[in-house]
Amino acid sequence: MSSVRVRFAPSPTGHLHIGNIRTAILNWIFAKKHQGAFVLRIEDSDARRSTRQSEQSILDDLSWFGLTWDEGPDKGGDYGPYRQSDRLAIYQEHLRRLQVLGKVYPCCKSDVELEEIRKTAIERGDPVPYIRKNLEASESELQVCACEGKQPGWLFEVPSCEIKWQDLVKGELGFDGGNVGDFVVVRSNGLPTYNFAAAIDDALMEITHVIRGDDHVSNTPKQILIFEALSFSVPRFGHIPMILGADRTRLSKRHGATSVKEFKEGGYLPEALINFLSLLSWSSESGEEILSRDRLINEFSFERMSKSSAIFDTTKLSWMNGQYIRNLSGDKFKELAAAYLGNIATDASNEEVLTKVLNLLQTKIDYLGQLPELVQPFFVDQIQPTEGEAIAISSRDSSQKVYWAFVRILSNYDHLDANVFRNIMKEVQQESGIMGKDLWIPVRVALSGRIHGPDLAAIAEILGKTRVEKFVRQLVD
Ligand code: GLU
C-alpha cells in the first residue's frame, strides 16, 4: 500500500444523499488509483441526531456500491476507534494540549448568546480583540460557572494572518483570520465541534488527502489552524463542486429522488450510478461516458475536474442506467428483476413467458422500477387502459374500425407470431384505410393498456393468438 490515506466521514443522521455517495466514490477511486487506504469514519459526536440504524444503512449502501473500506468501525484498523463517540477522551486530551499551548480560551456564554455577540459585533464592525474580550470568560464568570456545576466551552483564538492552501480542485484558496473569527472547539457539555473532531481525527488517522464537498470550504481554514497549532502535518484538501438540480438550485427533495435508498429501490444499478456520479464535474480525456470502474480508477485526475457546480440530469442518469441494464447477462437481469415482480416471478407456470417478456423488456427499460407496470399486462385476463389518453384512443371511431378489422383478419390465421402480426396489421391498414399512429396506437392500447412500450409485434407474439384476440375484443364496443 502507498502512503495515500483518504477517508469518508459521514454523519449517521439519516440515509446517504447522492452528494455523500459521490464524495465516497471519488475518495474510493482516488485510494484505488494510488493503492492507498480508504478509511470509513463515523462522525456521530452529535449524539442527539446520530443513530446506529443510520450508521448501518450507510454501511449497507457502501457495500451495495462495492465501495469496500480498508478500516472502519466494523473492521477496525491501526488508527481506531473509527466512531467519534468512542474517541471523546482523545478530543479532551487534545483540548488540554491546546490549553497548555495557550491556543484556546474559555467562554461561559450559551451558543445563542455567543452567536448574538458575534453577529452584533460583525454588524458594528468591531475589531477582533474587542469581540474576543466579550467572549472570553472572566475569572468571576468562571467561578459562577463552577458554582453552578457547569463547564465552560473552549474557543480557538484565530490569529489575524491569512490562512491559505492549494486546493486540489479549486487552486489557491485563502481566508483572512479576522473574517474566520474565533470558533468553538469544545462545547460546555464537553463534546467536540465538527471542526475540532474532524481535524484531530484526520491528523491522528494520518489522512493525506481530504476530499469532500465544497460546502466545507469555509471549515478548512479552521481545521488547518488546529493542525498547525498542534504541529500536525496538514493534509491536501480537495473540495468537489456541489450538485445542483436542473433549475441550478442546490439538489434537494424538490428535485425528486436524492437519497441512495430511493435510487436503489427504483432499480438503478450501482455500476451505473458510480459511472454517472463520477462524471459530475469530471470528464475522461477521451470524452467517453460509459466507463467501467477500472477505467474510472485509471483515468481519474483532479486536473480534469471542473471548478463549477454540476447539474444532476436525471434523464441522463436513466439513459446511462439503461445502457448498463442492456449489458447485463439475461440471467443476471432476471435475477435482479425478480425483486420487482412480486407473484409473477414465483409462479412456475409462467416461467417460459416470463423469460420472453424479460428478454423483450431488457432492451427497453431504463430502470428496474419500470418493470411491474410493463410486465403485468402479459399476465392478466383483461387489459385496463389506465392513462386517460389511452382510454380516449380506444373509444375513437377510427380505433373501433381498426379493432373490428383486426379481429376479423386475425381469425384467418391459426397462429400468431411477430411476422404474422405485421402481416395482419398491413391487411388491417388496407381494409380500413387507417394508417400510422391511428392504426398502431389503438392496437398497442388494446395489448398493453399503454400508448408507449416495446416492439408491438414482439408483445403480440408473447401473448399468443388467443389472448391477443381476447384483448382486442374487450375494447370493441
Ligand atoms: N461529517 C461531515 C459530513 O457528513 C464530514 C465532512 C468532512 O468530510 O470533513 O458532512
PDB file of C-alpha atoms in Angstrom, residues 178-438:
ATOM      1  CA  GLY A 178     -10.118  38.205  11.051  1.00  0.00           C
ATOM      2  CA  ASN A 179     -13.032  37.021   8.908  1.00  0.00           C
ATOM      3  CA  VAL A 180     -12.843  33.451  10.142  1.00  0.00           C
ATOM      4  CA  GLY A 181     -13.286  34.583  13.759  1.00  0.00           C
ATOM      5  CA  ASP A 182     -12.653  32.615  16.945  1.00  0.00           C
ATOM      6  CA  PHE A 183     -14.573  29.354  16.868  1.00  0.00           C
ATOM      7  CA  VAL A 184     -15.724  26.785  19.391  1.00  0.00           C
ATOM      8  CA  VAL A 185     -13.638  23.618  19.600  1.00  0.00           C
ATOM      9  CA  VAL A 186     -15.273  22.013  22.629  1.00  0.00           C
ATOM     10  CA  ARG A 187     -18.729  22.914  23.883  1.00  0.00           C
ATOM     11  CA  SER A 188     -19.685  23.442  27.516  1.00  0.00           C
ATOM     12  CA  ASN A 189     -21.141  19.908  27.501  1.00  0.00           C
ATOM     13  CA  GLY A 190     -17.626  18.578  26.834  1.00  0.00           C
ATOM     14  CA  LEU A 191     -18.394  17.476  23.277  1.00  0.00           C
ATOM     15  CA  PRO A 192     -16.135  18.496  20.402  1.00  0.00           C
ATOM     16  CA  THR A 193     -17.437  20.526  17.486  1.00  0.00           C
ATOM     17  CA  TYR A 194     -17.258  19.051  13.981  1.00  0.00           C
ATOM     18  CA  ASN A 195     -14.228  21.185  13.038  1.00  0.00           C
ATOM     19  CA  PHE A 196     -12.212  20.110  16.054  1.00  0.00           C
ATOM     20  CA  ALA A 197     -13.085  16.411  15.953  1.00  0.00           C
ATOM     21  CA  ALA A 198     -12.570  16.160  12.176  1.00  0.00           C
ATOM     22  CA  ALA A 199      -9.158  17.861  12.331  1.00  0.00           C
ATOM     23  CA  ILE A 200      -7.937  15.742  15.254  1.00  0.00           C
ATOM     24  CA  ASP A 201      -9.171  12.558  13.561  1.00  0.00           C
ATOM     25  CA  ASP A 202      -7.687  13.439  10.179  1.00  0.00           C
ATOM     26  CA  ALA A 203      -4.375  14.173  11.892  1.00  0.00           C
ATOM     27  CA  LEU A 204      -4.264  11.039  14.059  1.00  0.00           C
ATOM     28  CA  MET A 205      -5.560   8.804  11.285  1.00  0.00           C
ATOM     29  CA  GLU A 206      -2.780  10.214   9.092  1.00  0.00           C
ATOM     30  CA  ILE A 207      -5.169  11.194   6.336  1.00  0.00           C
ATOM     31  CA  THR A 208      -3.140  12.545   3.414  1.00  0.00           C
ATOM     32  CA  HIS A 209      -5.969  13.884   1.226  1.00  0.00           C
ATOM     33  CA  VAL A 210      -9.261  15.317   2.480  1.00  0.00           C
ATOM     34  CA  ILE A 211     -11.671  15.071  -0.433  1.00  0.00           C
ATOM     35  CA  ARG A 212     -15.147  16.427   0.296  1.00  0.00           C
ATOM     36  CA  GLY A 213     -17.940  18.705  -0.906  1.00  0.00           C
ATOM     37  CA  ASP A 214     -17.210  22.397  -1.366  1.00  0.00           C
ATOM     38  CA  ASP A 215     -19.814  23.264   1.257  1.00  0.00           C
ATOM     39  CA  HIS A 216     -16.896  22.567   3.650  1.00  0.00           C
ATOM     40  CA  VAL A 217     -14.526  25.173   2.152  1.00  0.00           C
ATOM     41  CA  SER A 218     -15.203  27.632   4.987  1.00  0.00           C
ATOM     42  CA  ASN A 219     -14.361  24.926   7.574  1.00  0.00           C
ATOM     43  CA  THR A 220     -10.962  24.228   6.078  1.00  0.00           C
ATOM     44  CA  PRO A 221      -9.119  27.317   7.475  1.00  0.00           C
ATOM     45  CA  LYS A 222     -10.327  26.383  10.965  1.00  0.00           C
ATOM     46  CA  GLN A 223      -9.117  22.822  10.559  1.00  0.00           C
ATOM     47  CA  ILE A 224      -5.751  23.984   9.158  1.00  0.00           C
ATOM     48  CA  LEU A 225      -5.300  26.212  12.239  1.00  0.00           C
ATOM     49  CA  ILE A 226      -5.884  23.216  14.521  1.00  0.00           C
ATOM     50  CA  PHE A 227      -3.392  21.078  12.568  1.00  0.00           C
ATOM     51  CA  GLU A 228      -0.814  23.811  12.752  1.00  0.00           C
ATOM     52  CA  ALA A 229      -1.399  24.660  16.410  1.00  0.00           C
ATOM     53  CA  LEU A 230      -0.746  21.038  17.341  1.00  0.00           C
ATOM     54  CA  SER A 231       2.186  20.661  14.906  1.00  0.00           C
ATOM     55  CA  PHE A 232       0.426  18.018  12.814  1.00  0.00           C
ATOM     56  CA  SER A 233       1.232  17.929   9.126  1.00  0.00           C
ATOM     57  CA  VAL A 234      -1.587  19.460   7.109  1.00  0.00           C
ATOM     58  CA  PRO A 235      -3.217  17.120   4.546  1.00  0.00           C
ATOM     59  CA  ARG A 236      -4.020  18.165   0.983  1.00  0.00           C
ATOM     60  CA  PHE A 237      -7.610  19.355   0.558  1.00  0.00           C
ATOM     61  CA  GLY A 238      -9.807  18.886  -2.497  1.00  0.00           C
ATOM     62  CA  HIS A 239     -13.265  20.454  -2.498  1.00  0.00           C
ATOM     63  CA  ILE A 240     -15.625  18.950  -5.042  1.00  0.00           C
ATOM     64  CA  PRO A 241     -18.208  21.251  -6.619  1.00  0.00           C
ATOM     65  CA  MET A 242     -21.698  20.782  -5.311  1.00  0.00           C
ATOM     66  CA  ILE A 243     -24.521  19.107  -7.198  1.00  0.00           C
ATOM     67  CA  LEU A 244     -27.394  21.278  -8.388  1.00  0.00           C
ATOM     68  CA  GLY A 245     -30.838  20.385  -9.676  1.00  0.00           C
ATOM     69  CA  ALA A 246     -31.902  21.238 -13.243  1.00  0.00           C
ATOM     70  CA  ASP A 247     -33.044  24.691 -12.003  1.00  0.00           C
ATOM     71  CA  ARG A 248     -29.499  25.357 -10.721  1.00  0.00           C
ATOM     72  CA  THR A 249     -30.510  25.369  -7.070  1.00  0.00           C
ATOM     73  CA  ARG A 250     -28.900  23.025  -4.570  1.00  0.00           C
ATOM     74  CA  LEU A 251     -30.086  19.441  -5.108  1.00  0.00           C
ATOM     75  CA  SER A 252     -32.875  18.705  -2.658  1.00  0.00           C
ATOM     76  CA  LYS A 253     -36.096  16.734  -2.218  1.00  0.00           C
ATOM     77  CA  ARG A 254     -37.872  19.185  -4.518  1.00  0.00           C
ATOM     78  CA  HIS A 255     -35.906  17.729  -7.418  1.00  0.00           C
ATOM     79  CA  GLY A 256     -37.213  14.191  -6.826  1.00  0.00           C
ATOM     80  CA  ALA A 257     -35.160  11.244  -5.656  1.00  0.00           C
ATOM     81  CA  THR A 258     -31.972  12.327  -3.896  1.00  0.00           C
ATOM     82  CA  SER A 259     -31.189   9.514  -1.457  1.00  0.00           C
ATOM     83  CA  VAL A 260     -29.237   6.401  -2.350  1.00  0.00           C
ATOM     84  CA  LYS A 261     -32.135   4.389  -0.918  1.00  0.00           C
ATOM     85  CA  GLU A 262     -34.565   5.853  -3.468  1.00  0.00           C
ATOM     86  CA  PHE A 263     -32.320   5.056  -6.431  1.00  0.00           C
ATOM     87  CA  LYS A 264     -31.608   1.585  -5.094  1.00  0.00           C
ATOM     88  CA  GLU A 265     -35.313   0.863  -4.691  1.00  0.00           C
ATOM     89  CA  GLY A 266     -36.101   2.409  -8.065  1.00  0.00           C
ATOM     90  CA  GLY A 267     -33.918  -0.178  -9.762  1.00  0.00           C
ATOM     91  CA  TYR A 268     -30.785   1.774 -10.611  1.00  0.00           C
ATOM     92  CA  LEU A 269     -27.624  -0.298 -10.794  1.00  0.00           C
ATOM     93  CA  PRO A 270     -24.660   0.567  -8.580  1.00  0.00           C
ATOM     94  CA  GLU A 271     -22.232   0.451 -11.525  1.00  0.00           C
ATOM     95  CA  ALA A 272     -24.347   2.931 -13.485  1.00  0.00           C
ATOM     96  CA  LEU A 273     -24.628   5.274 -10.512  1.00  0.00           C
ATOM     97  CA  ILE A 274     -20.866   5.134  -9.909  1.00  0.00           C
ATOM     98  CA  ASN A 275     -20.235   5.901 -13.567  1.00  0.00           C
ATOM     99  CA  PHE A 276     -22.794   8.720 -13.633  1.00  0.00           C
ATOM    100  CA  LEU A 277     -21.764  10.333 -10.335  1.00  0.00           C
ATOM    101  CA  SER A 278     -18.066  10.215 -11.255  1.00  0.00           C
ATOM    102  CA  LEU A 279     -18.855  12.213 -14.364  1.00  0.00           C
ATOM    103  CA  LEU A 280     -20.434  15.075 -12.428  1.00  0.00           C
ATOM    104  CA  SER A 281     -17.752  17.804 -12.657  1.00  0.00           C
ATOM    105  CA  TRP A 282     -15.235  15.394 -14.158  1.00  0.00           C
ATOM    106  CA  SER A 283     -14.679  14.038 -17.653  1.00  0.00           C
ATOM    107  CA  SER A 284     -12.348  11.468 -19.116  1.00  0.00           C
ATOM    108  CA  GLU A 285      -9.674  12.589 -21.556  1.00  0.00           C
ATOM    109  CA  SER A 286     -11.267  10.584 -24.364  1.00  0.00           C
ATOM    110  CA  GLY A 287     -14.658  12.161 -23.688  1.00  0.00           C
ATOM    111  CA  GLU A 288     -16.196   8.691 -23.426  1.00  0.00           C
ATOM    112  CA  GLU A 289     -19.053   8.449 -20.984  1.00  0.00           C
ATOM    113  CA  ILE A 290     -19.591   4.758 -20.306  1.00  0.00           C
ATOM    114  CA  LEU A 291     -16.606   3.987 -18.134  1.00  0.00           C
ATOM    115  CA  SER A 292     -16.050   0.851 -16.117  1.00  0.00           C
ATOM    116  CA  ARG A 293     -14.822   1.024 -12.543  1.00  0.00           C
ATOM    117  CA  ASP A 294     -11.306   0.085 -13.682  1.00  0.00           C
ATOM    118  CA  ARG A 295     -11.256   2.804 -16.290  1.00  0.00           C
ATOM    119  CA  LEU A 296     -12.506   5.369 -13.787  1.00  0.00           C
ATOM    120  CA  ILE A 297      -9.676   4.389 -11.453  1.00  0.00           C
ATOM    121  CA  ASN A 298      -7.089   4.584 -14.243  1.00  0.00           C
ATOM    122  CA  GLU A 299      -8.321   7.785 -15.805  1.00  0.00           C
ATOM    123  CA  PHE A 300      -9.405   9.884 -12.817  1.00  0.00           C
ATOM    124  CA  SER A 301      -7.404  13.015 -12.081  1.00  0.00           C
ATOM    125  CA  PHE A 302      -8.149  16.207 -10.163  1.00  0.00           C
ATOM    126  CA  GLU A 303      -6.681  18.207 -13.065  1.00  0.00           C
ATOM    127  CA  ARG A 304      -9.679  17.248 -15.188  1.00  0.00           C
ATOM    128  CA  MET A 305     -12.185  18.274 -12.553  1.00  0.00           C
ATOM    129  CA  SER A 306     -14.257  21.377 -13.165  1.00  0.00           C
ATOM    130  CA  LYS A 307     -14.412  24.095 -10.520  1.00  0.00           C
ATOM    131  CA  SER A 308     -18.063  24.868 -11.116  1.00  0.00           C
ATOM    132  CA  SER A 309     -21.164  23.130  -9.838  1.00  0.00           C
ATOM    133  CA  ALA A 310     -22.551  20.080 -11.570  1.00  0.00           C
ATOM    134  CA  ILE A 311     -26.130  19.672 -12.751  1.00  0.00           C
ATOM    135  CA  PHE A 312     -27.860  16.460 -11.773  1.00  0.00           C
ATOM    136  CA  ASP A 313     -29.500  15.371 -15.011  1.00  0.00           C
ATOM    137  CA  THR A 314     -31.962  12.598 -14.179  1.00  0.00           C
ATOM    138  CA  THR A 315     -32.674  11.905 -17.853  1.00  0.00           C
ATOM    139  CA  LYS A 316     -29.001  11.241 -18.477  1.00  0.00           C
ATOM    140  CA  LEU A 317     -28.769   9.006 -15.419  1.00  0.00           C
ATOM    141  CA  SER A 318     -31.737   6.974 -16.668  1.00  0.00           C
ATOM    142  CA  TRP A 319     -30.177   6.689 -20.122  1.00  0.00           C
ATOM    143  CA  MET A 320     -26.892   5.525 -18.622  1.00  0.00           C
ATOM    144  CA  ASN A 321     -28.640   3.061 -16.332  1.00  0.00           C
ATOM    145  CA  GLY A 322     -30.459   1.693 -19.384  1.00  0.00           C
ATOM    146  CA  GLN A 323     -27.078   1.076 -21.059  1.00  0.00           C
ATOM    147  CA  TYR A 324     -25.915  -0.892 -18.021  1.00  0.00           C
ATOM    148  CA  ILE A 325     -29.171  -2.872 -17.941  1.00  0.00           C
ATOM    149  CA  ARG A 326     -28.706  -3.877 -21.586  1.00  0.00           C
ATOM    150  CA  ASN A 327     -25.179  -5.052 -20.831  1.00  0.00           C
ATOM    151  CA  LEU A 328     -26.327  -7.459 -18.124  1.00  0.00           C
ATOM    152  CA  SER A 329     -26.492 -11.134 -18.975  1.00  0.00           C
ATOM    153  CA  GLY A 330     -30.069 -12.404 -19.387  1.00  0.00           C
ATOM    154  CA  ASP A 331     -29.724 -14.448 -16.205  1.00  0.00           C
ATOM    155  CA  LYS A 332     -28.409 -11.555 -14.144  1.00  0.00           C
ATOM    156  CA  PHE A 333     -31.207  -9.327 -15.439  1.00  0.00           C
ATOM    157  CA  LYS A 334     -33.767 -11.950 -14.494  1.00  0.00           C
ATOM    158  CA  GLU A 335     -32.262 -12.317 -11.046  1.00  0.00           C
ATOM    159  CA  LEU A 336     -32.374  -8.552 -10.419  1.00  0.00           C
ATOM    160  CA  ALA A 337     -35.845  -8.239 -11.956  1.00  0.00           C
ATOM    161  CA  ALA A 338     -37.278 -10.843  -9.565  1.00  0.00           C
ATOM    162  CA  ALA A 339     -37.332  -8.322  -6.719  1.00  0.00           C
ATOM    163  CA  TYR A 340     -39.727  -6.153  -8.756  1.00  0.00           C
ATOM    164  CA  LEU A 341     -42.143  -8.796  -9.937  1.00  0.00           C
ATOM    165  CA  GLY A 342     -43.959  -9.980  -6.824  1.00  0.00           C
ATOM    166  CA  ASN A 343     -46.029 -13.108  -7.509  1.00  0.00           C
ATOM    167  CA  ILE A 344     -45.482 -13.112 -11.247  1.00  0.00           C
ATOM    168  CA  ALA A 345     -41.891 -14.287 -10.826  1.00  0.00           C
ATOM    169  CA  THR A 346     -42.700 -17.030  -8.371  1.00  0.00           C
ATOM    170  CA  ASP A 347     -45.485 -18.718 -10.353  1.00  0.00           C
ATOM    171  CA  ALA A 348     -43.561 -21.507 -12.110  1.00  0.00           C
ATOM    172  CA  SER A 349     -46.153 -21.962 -14.868  1.00  0.00           C
ATOM    173  CA  ASN A 350     -45.222 -18.500 -16.126  1.00  0.00           C
ATOM    174  CA  GLU A 351     -41.535 -19.274 -16.380  1.00  0.00           C
ATOM    175  CA  GLU A 352     -41.324 -19.504 -20.169  1.00  0.00           C
ATOM    176  CA  VAL A 353     -43.480 -16.481 -20.840  1.00  0.00           C
ATOM    177  CA  LEU A 354     -41.682 -14.538 -18.150  1.00  0.00           C
ATOM    178  CA  THR A 355     -38.296 -15.224 -19.729  1.00  0.00           C
ATOM    179  CA  LYS A 356     -39.568 -13.981 -23.095  1.00  0.00           C
ATOM    180  CA  VAL A 357     -41.111 -10.898 -21.525  1.00  0.00           C
ATOM    181  CA  LEU A 358     -37.935 -10.072 -19.647  1.00  0.00           C
ATOM    182  CA  ASN A 359     -35.781 -10.557 -22.745  1.00  0.00           C
ATOM    183  CA  LEU A 360     -38.005  -8.076 -24.532  1.00  0.00           C
ATOM    184  CA  LEU A 361     -38.045  -5.544 -21.715  1.00  0.00           C
ATOM    185  CA  GLN A 362     -34.300  -5.684 -21.034  1.00  0.00           C
ATOM    186  CA  THR A 363     -33.809  -3.821 -24.301  1.00  0.00           C
ATOM    187  CA  LYS A 364     -36.356  -1.217 -23.414  1.00  0.00           C
ATOM    188  CA  ILE A 365     -36.338  -0.111 -19.802  1.00  0.00           C
ATOM    189  CA  ASP A 366     -34.085   2.425 -18.101  1.00  0.00           C
ATOM    190  CA  TYR A 367     -34.536   1.227 -14.525  1.00  0.00           C
ATOM    191  CA  LEU A 368     -35.994  -1.888 -12.944  1.00  0.00           C
ATOM    192  CA  GLY A 369     -38.755   0.048 -11.188  1.00  0.00           C
ATOM    193  CA  GLN A 370     -40.426   0.328 -14.611  1.00  0.00           C
ATOM    194  CA  LEU A 371     -40.905  -3.424 -14.758  1.00  0.00           C
ATOM    195  CA  PRO A 372     -44.104  -4.115 -12.760  1.00  0.00           C
ATOM    196  CA  GLU A 373     -46.247  -1.901 -14.953  1.00  0.00           C
ATOM    197  CA  LEU A 374     -44.745  -3.293 -18.173  1.00  0.00           C
ATOM    198  CA  VAL A 375     -44.753  -6.951 -17.139  1.00  0.00           C
ATOM    199  CA  GLN A 376     -48.225  -7.033 -15.667  1.00  0.00           C
ATOM    200  CA  PRO A 377     -50.211  -6.854 -18.958  1.00  0.00           C
ATOM    201  CA  PHE A 378     -48.649 -10.166 -20.000  1.00  0.00           C
ATOM    202  CA  PHE A 379     -50.185 -11.934 -17.032  1.00  0.00           C
ATOM    203  CA  VAL A 380     -53.706 -10.540 -16.722  1.00  0.00           C
ATOM    204  CA  ASP A 381     -57.076 -11.646 -18.112  1.00  0.00           C
ATOM    205  CA  GLN A 382     -58.124  -8.190 -19.030  1.00  0.00           C
ATOM    206  CA  ILE A 383     -56.146  -5.141 -20.063  1.00  0.00           C
ATOM    207  CA  GLN A 384     -57.342  -1.977 -18.361  1.00  0.00           C
ATOM    208  CA  PRO A 385     -56.015   1.116 -20.105  1.00  0.00           C
ATOM    209  CA  THR A 386     -55.081   3.375 -17.204  1.00  0.00           C
ATOM    210  CA  GLU A 387     -53.789   6.516 -18.880  1.00  0.00           C
ATOM    211  CA  GLY A 388     -56.623   8.926 -19.755  1.00  0.00           C
ATOM    212  CA  GLU A 389     -55.279   9.302 -23.274  1.00  0.00           C
ATOM    213  CA  ALA A 390     -55.239   5.535 -23.807  1.00  0.00           C
ATOM    214  CA  ILE A 391     -58.885   5.244 -22.763  1.00  0.00           C
ATOM    215  CA  ALA A 392     -59.858   8.068 -25.112  1.00  0.00           C
ATOM    216  CA  ILE A 393     -57.945   6.495 -28.008  1.00  0.00           C
ATOM    217  CA  SER A 394     -59.614   3.126 -27.620  1.00  0.00           C
ATOM    218  CA  SER A 395     -63.087   4.587 -27.981  1.00  0.00           C
ATOM    219  CA  ARG A 396     -62.412   6.676 -31.087  1.00  0.00           C
ATOM    220  CA  ASP A 397     -64.427   5.671 -34.179  1.00  0.00           C
ATOM    221  CA  SER A 398     -61.264   5.044 -36.169  1.00  0.00           C
ATOM    222  CA  SER A 399     -59.870   2.824 -33.395  1.00  0.00           C
ATOM    223  CA  GLN A 400     -63.084   0.817 -33.289  1.00  0.00           C
ATOM    224  CA  LYS A 401     -62.808   0.334 -37.045  1.00  0.00           C
ATOM    225  CA  VAL A 402     -59.224  -0.941 -36.562  1.00  0.00           C
ATOM    226  CA  TYR A 403     -60.336  -3.352 -33.807  1.00  0.00           C
ATOM    227  CA  TRP A 404     -63.153  -4.831 -35.909  1.00  0.00           C
ATOM    228  CA  ALA A 405     -60.898  -5.335 -38.905  1.00  0.00           C
ATOM    229  CA  PHE A 406     -58.136  -6.757 -36.710  1.00  0.00           C
ATOM    230  CA  VAL A 407     -60.340  -9.366 -35.047  1.00  0.00           C
ATOM    231  CA  ARG A 408     -61.821 -10.447 -38.352  1.00  0.00           C
ATOM    232  CA  ILE A 409     -58.464 -10.748 -40.154  1.00  0.00           C
ATOM    233  CA  LEU A 410     -56.840 -12.488 -37.169  1.00  0.00           C
ATOM    234  CA  SER A 411     -59.455 -15.250 -37.403  1.00  0.00           C
ATOM    235  CA  ASN A 412     -57.981 -16.191 -40.812  1.00  0.00           C
ATOM    236  CA  TYR A 413     -54.734 -17.234 -39.127  1.00  0.00           C
ATOM    237  CA  ASP A 414     -54.323 -20.261 -36.911  1.00  0.00           C
ATOM    238  CA  HIS A 415     -51.323 -18.980 -35.016  1.00  0.00           C
ATOM    239  CA  LEU A 416     -49.717 -15.654 -34.241  1.00  0.00           C
ATOM    240  CA  ASP A 417     -46.072 -14.703 -34.259  1.00  0.00           C
ATOM    241  CA  ALA A 418     -44.341 -11.373 -34.859  1.00  0.00           C
ATOM    242  CA  ASN A 419     -44.352 -11.787 -38.672  1.00  0.00           C
ATOM    243  CA  VAL A 420     -47.967 -12.832 -38.824  1.00  0.00           C
ATOM    244  CA  PHE A 421     -48.846  -9.863 -36.619  1.00  0.00           C
ATOM    245  CA  ARG A 422     -47.107  -7.454 -39.014  1.00  0.00           C
ATOM    246  CA  ASN A 423     -48.981  -9.023 -41.942  1.00  0.00           C
ATOM    247  CA  ILE A 424     -52.272  -8.669 -40.145  1.00  0.00           C
ATOM    248  CA  MET A 425     -51.541  -5.001 -39.446  1.00  0.00           C
ATOM    249  CA  LYS A 426     -50.832  -4.473 -43.180  1.00  0.00           C
ATOM    250  CA  GLU A 427     -54.134  -6.069 -44.057  1.00  0.00           C
ATOM    251  CA  VAL A 428     -55.957  -4.006 -41.418  1.00  0.00           C
ATOM    252  CA  GLN A 429     -54.432  -0.894 -42.950  1.00  0.00           C
ATOM    253  CA  GLN A 430     -55.552  -1.889 -46.449  1.00  0.00           C
ATOM    254  CA  GLU A 431     -59.036  -2.776 -45.349  1.00  0.00           C
ATOM    255  CA  SER A 432     -59.682   0.208 -43.044  1.00  0.00           C
ATOM    256  CA  GLY A 433     -57.624   2.815 -44.878  1.00  0.00           C
ATOM    257  CA  ILE A 434     -56.276   3.822 -41.445  1.00  0.00           C
ATOM    258  CA  MET A 435     -52.512   4.061 -41.076  1.00  0.00           C
ATOM    259  CA  GLY A 436     -49.608   5.275 -38.945  1.00  0.00           C
ATOM    260  CA  LYS A 437     -50.277   6.261 -35.349  1.00  0.00           C
ATOM    261  CA  ASP A 438     -54.049   5.925 -35.787  1.00  0.00           C
TER     262      ASP A 438
END
